[in-house]
């Protein structure tokens, strides 16, 4: 998936993936990670996810990584939060009080930075990437995170004959194959049926599975 694809999505406001009130599963399942309030939490491929606000309300120090500057600017503006901008390595950083969004390519985040995070949250990040990039994404994330780091992963699975990604279908077996060699993986909940979002139903999807997993780096 080319960077331009995503940059154009943001430019043309084609962001059907964005959830204006966040994901309900985050609130329900985050406590199962038992992270202390001051933990640093990474949100890869964060868009302008409202879930970052909820994570910061729990006392976490949140860092999102996002290709699009539009997403970062809209996140802070829509939340009414102030920020300053600083350049760090490959990233143009939007730095607020408890939330920072680093604008750049997730794959440019060095291991020396990844190792600082105790927690992570992946909603629509892994599933935004095509097959060949998913392995690279998990390898990069997991080889950088410290032992004991823990996070939630939300996946989406459907019959690929019905629709082309993104979102790409990732099933239970894929999660095991990607994360199993690095981490303990537990399925916390799943939901099957008609997708909740209009934009997926509009693309012809009548049956899908959402899954949420706890990942603990070994
Ligand atoms: C499907 S959206 C999900 C956004 C967010 N996680 C949410 O739940 O709303 C995927 C996001 O990843 C960003 N993205 C894609 N590839 C990226 C990369 N290599 N590095 C950083 N961000 C990336 C896109 O710009 C897009 O905002």
GROMACS .gro file of C-alpha atoms and ligand atoms in nm:
model
  245
    1UNK     CA    1   0.000   0.000   0.000
    2UNK     CA    2   0.157   0.326  -0.111
    3UNK     CA    3   0.176   0.625   0.124
    4UNK     CA    4   0.001   0.838  -0.138
    5UNK     CA    5  -0.307   0.622  -0.107
    6UNK     CA    6  -0.351   0.728   0.256
    7UNK     CA    7  -0.243   1.087   0.207
    8UNK     CA    8  -0.507   1.122  -0.065
    9UNK     CA    9  -0.771   0.963   0.157
   10UNK     CA   10  -0.707   1.233   0.415
   11UNK     CA   11  -0.689   1.511   0.159
   12UNK     CA   12  -1.025   1.409   0.009
   13UNK     CA   13  -1.184   1.337   0.347
   14UNK     CA   14  -1.245   0.972   0.256
   15UNK     CA   15  -1.205   0.852   0.611
   16UNK     CA   16  -1.496   0.612   0.660
   17UNK     CA   17  -1.274   0.422   0.908
   18UNK     CA   18  -1.280   0.711   1.156
   19UNK     CA   19  -1.505   0.654   1.458
   20UNK     CA   20  -1.622   0.989   1.600
   21UNK     CA   21  -1.683   0.839   1.945
   22UNK     CA   22  -1.403   0.582   1.951
   23UNK     CA   23  -1.427   0.206   1.982
   24UNK     CA   24  -1.645   0.060   2.261
   25UNK     CA   25  -1.419  -0.246   2.298
   26UNK     CA   26  -1.129  -0.029   2.411
   27UNK     CA   27  -1.314   0.080   2.724
   28UNK     CA   28  -1.437  -0.271   2.794
   29UNK     CA   29  -1.109  -0.458   2.748
   30UNK     CA   30  -0.826  -0.214   2.826
   31UNK     CA   31  -0.842  -0.285   3.203
   32UNK     CA   32  -0.741  -0.646   3.129
   33UNK     CA   33  -0.394  -0.521   3.040
   34UNK     CA   34  -0.343  -0.399   3.398
   35UNK     CA   35  -0.122  -0.111   3.289
   36UNK     CA   36  -0.044   0.151   3.550
   37UNK     CA   37  -0.168   0.503   3.481
   38UNK     CA   38   0.168   0.658   3.391
   39UNK     CA   39   0.246   0.394   3.127
   40UNK     CA   40   0.354   0.505   2.782
   41UNK     CA   41   0.111   0.383   2.518
   42UNK     CA   42   0.185   0.361   2.147
   43UNK     CA   43  -0.094   0.395   1.892
   44UNK     CA   44   0.050   0.293   1.554
   45UNK     CA   45  -0.124   0.429   1.241
   46UNK     CA   46  -0.342   0.637   1.469
   47UNK     CA   47  -0.534   0.860   1.226
   48UNK     CA   48  -0.724   1.105   1.444
   49UNK     CA   49  -0.859   0.830   1.666
   50UNK     CA   50  -1.067   0.953   1.957
   51UNK     CA   51  -0.942   0.652   2.148
   52UNK     CA   52  -0.621   0.846   2.212
   53UNK     CA   53  -0.823   1.091   2.423
   54UNK     CA   54  -0.970   0.808   2.628
   55UNK     CA   55  -0.625   0.653   2.681
   56UNK     CA   56  -0.489   0.988   2.797
   57UNK     CA   57  -0.785   1.024   3.036
   58UNK     CA   58  -0.670   0.698   3.200
   59UNK     CA   59  -0.344   0.876   3.285
   60UNK     CA   60  -0.138   0.724   3.004
   61UNK     CA   61   0.119   0.914   2.801
   62UNK     CA   62   0.005   0.851   2.448
   63UNK     CA   63   0.211   0.858   2.128
   64UNK     CA   64   0.038   0.812   1.794
   65UNK     CA   65   0.224   0.750   1.470
   66UNK     CA   66   0.053   0.872   1.156
   67UNK     CA   67   0.150   0.945   0.795
   68UNK     CA   68  -0.091   1.233   0.745
   69UNK     CA   69  -0.030   1.578   0.884
   70UNK     CA   70  -0.399   1.656   0.820
   71UNK     CA   71  -0.497   1.380   1.064
   72UNK     CA   72  -0.266   1.515   1.334
   73UNK     CA   73  -0.384   1.874   1.292
   74UNK     CA   74  -0.752   1.775   1.288
   75UNK     CA   75  -0.705   1.559   1.598
   76UNK     CA   76  -0.576   1.848   1.808
   77UNK     CA   77  -0.805   2.111   1.659
   78UNK     CA   78  -1.122   1.903   1.699
   79UNK     CA   79  -1.031   1.813   2.057
   80UNK     CA   80  -0.957   2.178   2.135
   81UNK     CA   81  -0.607   2.085   2.254
   82UNK     CA   82  -0.300   2.300   2.209
   83UNK     CA   83   0.024   2.158   2.072
   84UNK     CA   84   0.369   2.262   1.966
   85UNK     CA   85   0.560   2.124   1.671
   86UNK     CA   86   0.911   1.981   1.679
   87UNK     CA   87   1.118   1.780   1.438
   88UNK     CA   88   1.256   1.453   1.577
   89UNK     CA   89   1.447   1.237   1.331
   90UNK     CA   90   1.213   1.132   1.051
   91UNK     CA   91   0.908   1.270   1.230
   92UNK     CA   92   0.725   1.601   1.243
   93UNK     CA   93   0.590   1.583   1.598
   94UNK     CA   94   0.267   1.745   1.719
   95UNK     CA   95   0.320   1.757   2.094
   96UNK     CA   96   0.033   1.819   2.335
   97UNK     CA   97   0.019   1.768   2.712
   98UNK     CA   98  -0.041   1.394   2.734
   99UNK     CA   99  -0.072   1.311   2.366
  100UNK     CA  100   0.186   1.339   2.094
  101UNK     CA  101   0.133   1.251   1.729
  102UNK     CA  102   0.444   1.185   1.524
  103UNK     CA  103   0.380   1.246   1.160
  104UNK     CA  104   0.583   1.009   0.946
  105UNK     CA  105   0.620   0.646   0.848
  106UNK     CA  106   0.573   0.393   1.129
  107UNK     CA  107   0.857   0.186   0.982
  108UNK     CA  108   1.096   0.476   1.053
  109UNK     CA  109   1.032   0.459   1.429
  110UNK     CA  110   1.361   0.330   1.571
  111UNK     CA  111   1.381   0.040   1.817
  112UNK     CA  112   1.534   0.280   2.071
  113UNK     CA  113   1.196   0.459   2.073
  114UNK     CA  114   0.977   0.150   2.059
  115UNK     CA  115   1.141   0.003   2.367
  116UNK     CA  116   1.007   0.290   2.578
  117UNK     CA  117   0.643   0.183   2.546
  118UNK     CA  118   0.472  -0.036   2.802
  119UNK     CA  119   0.145  -0.055   2.611
  120UNK     CA  120   0.003  -0.033   2.260
  121UNK     CA  121  -0.334  -0.014   2.093
  122UNK     CA  122  -0.397  -0.132   1.738
  123UNK     CA  123  -0.738  -0.057   1.595
  124UNK     CA  124  -0.743  -0.055   1.213
  125UNK     CA  125  -0.363  -0.047   1.187
  126UNK     CA  126  -0.269  -0.410   1.110
  127UNK     CA  127  -0.581  -0.451   0.897
  128UNK     CA  128  -0.498  -0.133   0.703
  129UNK     CA  129  -0.191  -0.305   0.559
  130UNK     CA  130  -0.177  -0.559   0.276
  131UNK     CA  131  -0.044  -0.907   0.337
  132UNK     CA  132   0.325  -0.840   0.263
  133UNK     CA  133   0.334  -0.530   0.486
  134UNK     CA  134   0.154  -0.693   0.779
  135UNK     CA  135   0.446  -0.927   0.851
  136UNK     CA  136   0.690  -0.633   0.832
  137UNK     CA  137   0.465  -0.426   1.062
  138UNK     CA  138   0.443  -0.697   1.329
  139UNK     CA  139   0.814  -0.775   1.305
  140UNK     CA  140   0.901  -0.407   1.348
  141UNK     CA  141   0.660  -0.355   1.638
  142UNK     CA  142   0.740  -0.674   1.825
  143UNK     CA  143   1.116  -0.668   1.780
  144UNK     CA  144   1.125  -0.316   1.922
  145UNK     CA  145   0.892  -0.355   2.221
  146UNK     CA  146   1.028  -0.465   2.556
  147UNK     CA  147   0.943  -0.797   2.721
  148UNK     CA  148   0.613  -0.764   2.911
  149UNK     CA  149   0.483  -0.482   2.692
  150UNK     CA  150   0.115  -0.545   2.629
  151UNK     CA  151  -0.156  -0.421   2.400
  152UNK     CA  152  -0.493  -0.470   2.240
  153UNK     CA  153  -0.532  -0.566   1.876
  154UNK     CA  154  -0.869  -0.531   1.701
  155UNK     CA  155  -0.905  -0.730   1.378
  156UNK     CA  156  -1.159  -0.763   1.103
  157UNK     CA  157  -1.226  -1.074   0.897
  158UNK     CA  158  -1.449  -1.127   0.592
  159UNK     CA  159  -1.467  -1.316   0.266
  160UNK     CA  160  -1.208  -1.141   0.043
  161UNK     CA  161  -1.409  -1.245  -0.267
  162UNK     CA  162  -1.672  -0.988  -0.167
  163UNK     CA  163  -1.454  -0.681  -0.126
  164UNK     CA  164  -1.096  -0.558  -0.169
  165UNK     CA  165  -0.911  -0.410   0.126
  166UNK     CA  166  -0.838  -0.195   0.307
  167UNK     CA  167  -0.954  -0.301   0.555
  168UNK     CA  168  -0.788  -0.634   0.476
  169UNK     CA  169  -0.922  -0.953   0.627
  170UNK     CA  170  -0.720  -1.090   0.916
  171UNK     CA  171  -0.848  -1.407   1.082
  172UNK     CA  172  -0.763  -1.588   1.401
  173UNK     CA  173  -0.503  -1.802   1.228
  174UNK     CA  174  -0.332  -1.495   1.080
  175UNK     CA  175  -0.306  -1.336   1.425
  176UNK     CA  176  -0.143  -1.650   1.562
  177UNK     CA  177   0.096  -1.674   1.266
  178UNK     CA  178   0.198  -1.308   1.293
  179UNK     CA  179   0.224  -1.263   1.670
  180UNK     CA  180   0.266  -1.618   1.805
  181UNK     CA  181   0.644  -1.629   1.782
  182UNK     CA  182   0.682  -1.305   1.978
  183UNK     CA  183   0.397  -1.292   2.224
  184UNK     CA  184   0.124  -1.456   2.426
  185UNK     CA  185  -0.198  -1.402   2.235
  186UNK     CA  186  -0.546  -1.428   2.388
  187UNK     CA  187  -0.873  -1.378   2.207
  188UNK     CA  188  -1.081  -1.161   2.443
  189UNK     CA  189  -1.401  -1.127   2.239
  190UNK     CA  190  -1.543  -1.165   1.891
  191UNK     CA  191  -1.852  -1.050   1.711
  192UNK     CA  192  -1.995  -1.188   1.387
  193UNK     CA  193  -2.262  -1.055   1.157
  194UNK     CA  194  -2.350  -0.749   0.952
  195UNK     CA  195  -2.069  -0.490   0.980
  196UNK     CA  196  -2.162  -0.193   1.193
  197UNK     CA  197  -2.012   0.074   0.968
  198UNK     CA  198  -2.212   0.210   0.676
  199UNK     CA  199  -1.909   0.237   0.448
  200UNK     CA  200  -1.845  -0.139   0.469
  201UNK     CA  201  -2.209  -0.231   0.411
  202UNK     CA  202  -2.205   0.007   0.113
  203UNK     CA  203  -1.916  -0.197  -0.030
  204UNK     CA  204  -2.134  -0.509  -0.024
  205UNK     CA  205  -2.021  -0.670   0.299
  206UNK     CA  206  -2.303  -0.853   0.475
  207UNK     CA  207  -2.104  -1.080   0.701
  208UNK     CA  208  -1.784  -1.016   0.893
  209UNK     CA  209  -1.605  -1.095   1.217
  210UNK     CA  210  -1.447  -0.847   1.454
  211UNK     CA  211  -1.198  -0.987   1.703
  212UNK     CA  212  -1.011  -0.833   1.993
  213UNK     CA  213  -0.689  -0.984   2.124
  214UNK     CA  214  -0.459  -0.922   2.417
  215UNK     CA  215  -0.095  -0.940   2.311
  216UNK     CA  216   0.180  -0.972   2.572
  217UNK     CA  217   0.539  -0.953   2.445
  218UNK     CA  218   0.741  -1.252   2.571
  219LIG     C1  219  -0.757   0.260   0.855
  219LIG     S1  220  -0.682   0.405   0.916
  219LIG     C2  221  -0.703   0.378   1.091
  219LIG     C3  222  -0.673   0.501   1.175
  219LIG     C4  223  -0.697   0.482   1.325
  219LIG     N1  224  -0.621   0.372   1.380
  219LIG     C5  225  -0.843   0.467   1.357
  219LIG     O1  226  -0.880   0.371   1.424
  219LIG     O2  227  -0.921   0.555   1.317
  219LIG     C6  228  -0.511   0.372   0.889
  219LIG     C7  229  -0.423   0.493   0.914
  219LIG     O3  230  -0.287   0.458   0.904
  219LIG     C8  231  -0.215   0.561   0.841
  219LIG     N2  232  -0.096   0.495   0.785
  219LIG     C9  233  -0.092   0.406   0.683
  219LIG     N3  234   0.033   0.363   0.664
  219LIG    C10  235   0.112   0.423   0.758
  219LIG    C11  236   0.250   0.417   0.790
  219LIG     N4  237   0.334   0.341   0.722
  219LIG     N5  238   0.295   0.492   0.893
  219LIG    C12  239   0.211   0.572   0.964
  219LIG     N6  240   0.078   0.581   0.937
  219LIG    C13  241   0.029   0.508   0.836
  219LIG    C14  242  -0.312   0.618   0.740
  219LIG     O4  243  -0.282   0.751   0.704
  219LIG    C15  244  -0.445   0.607   0.815
  219LIG     O5  245  -0.474   0.724   0.886
   0.00000   0.00000   0.00000
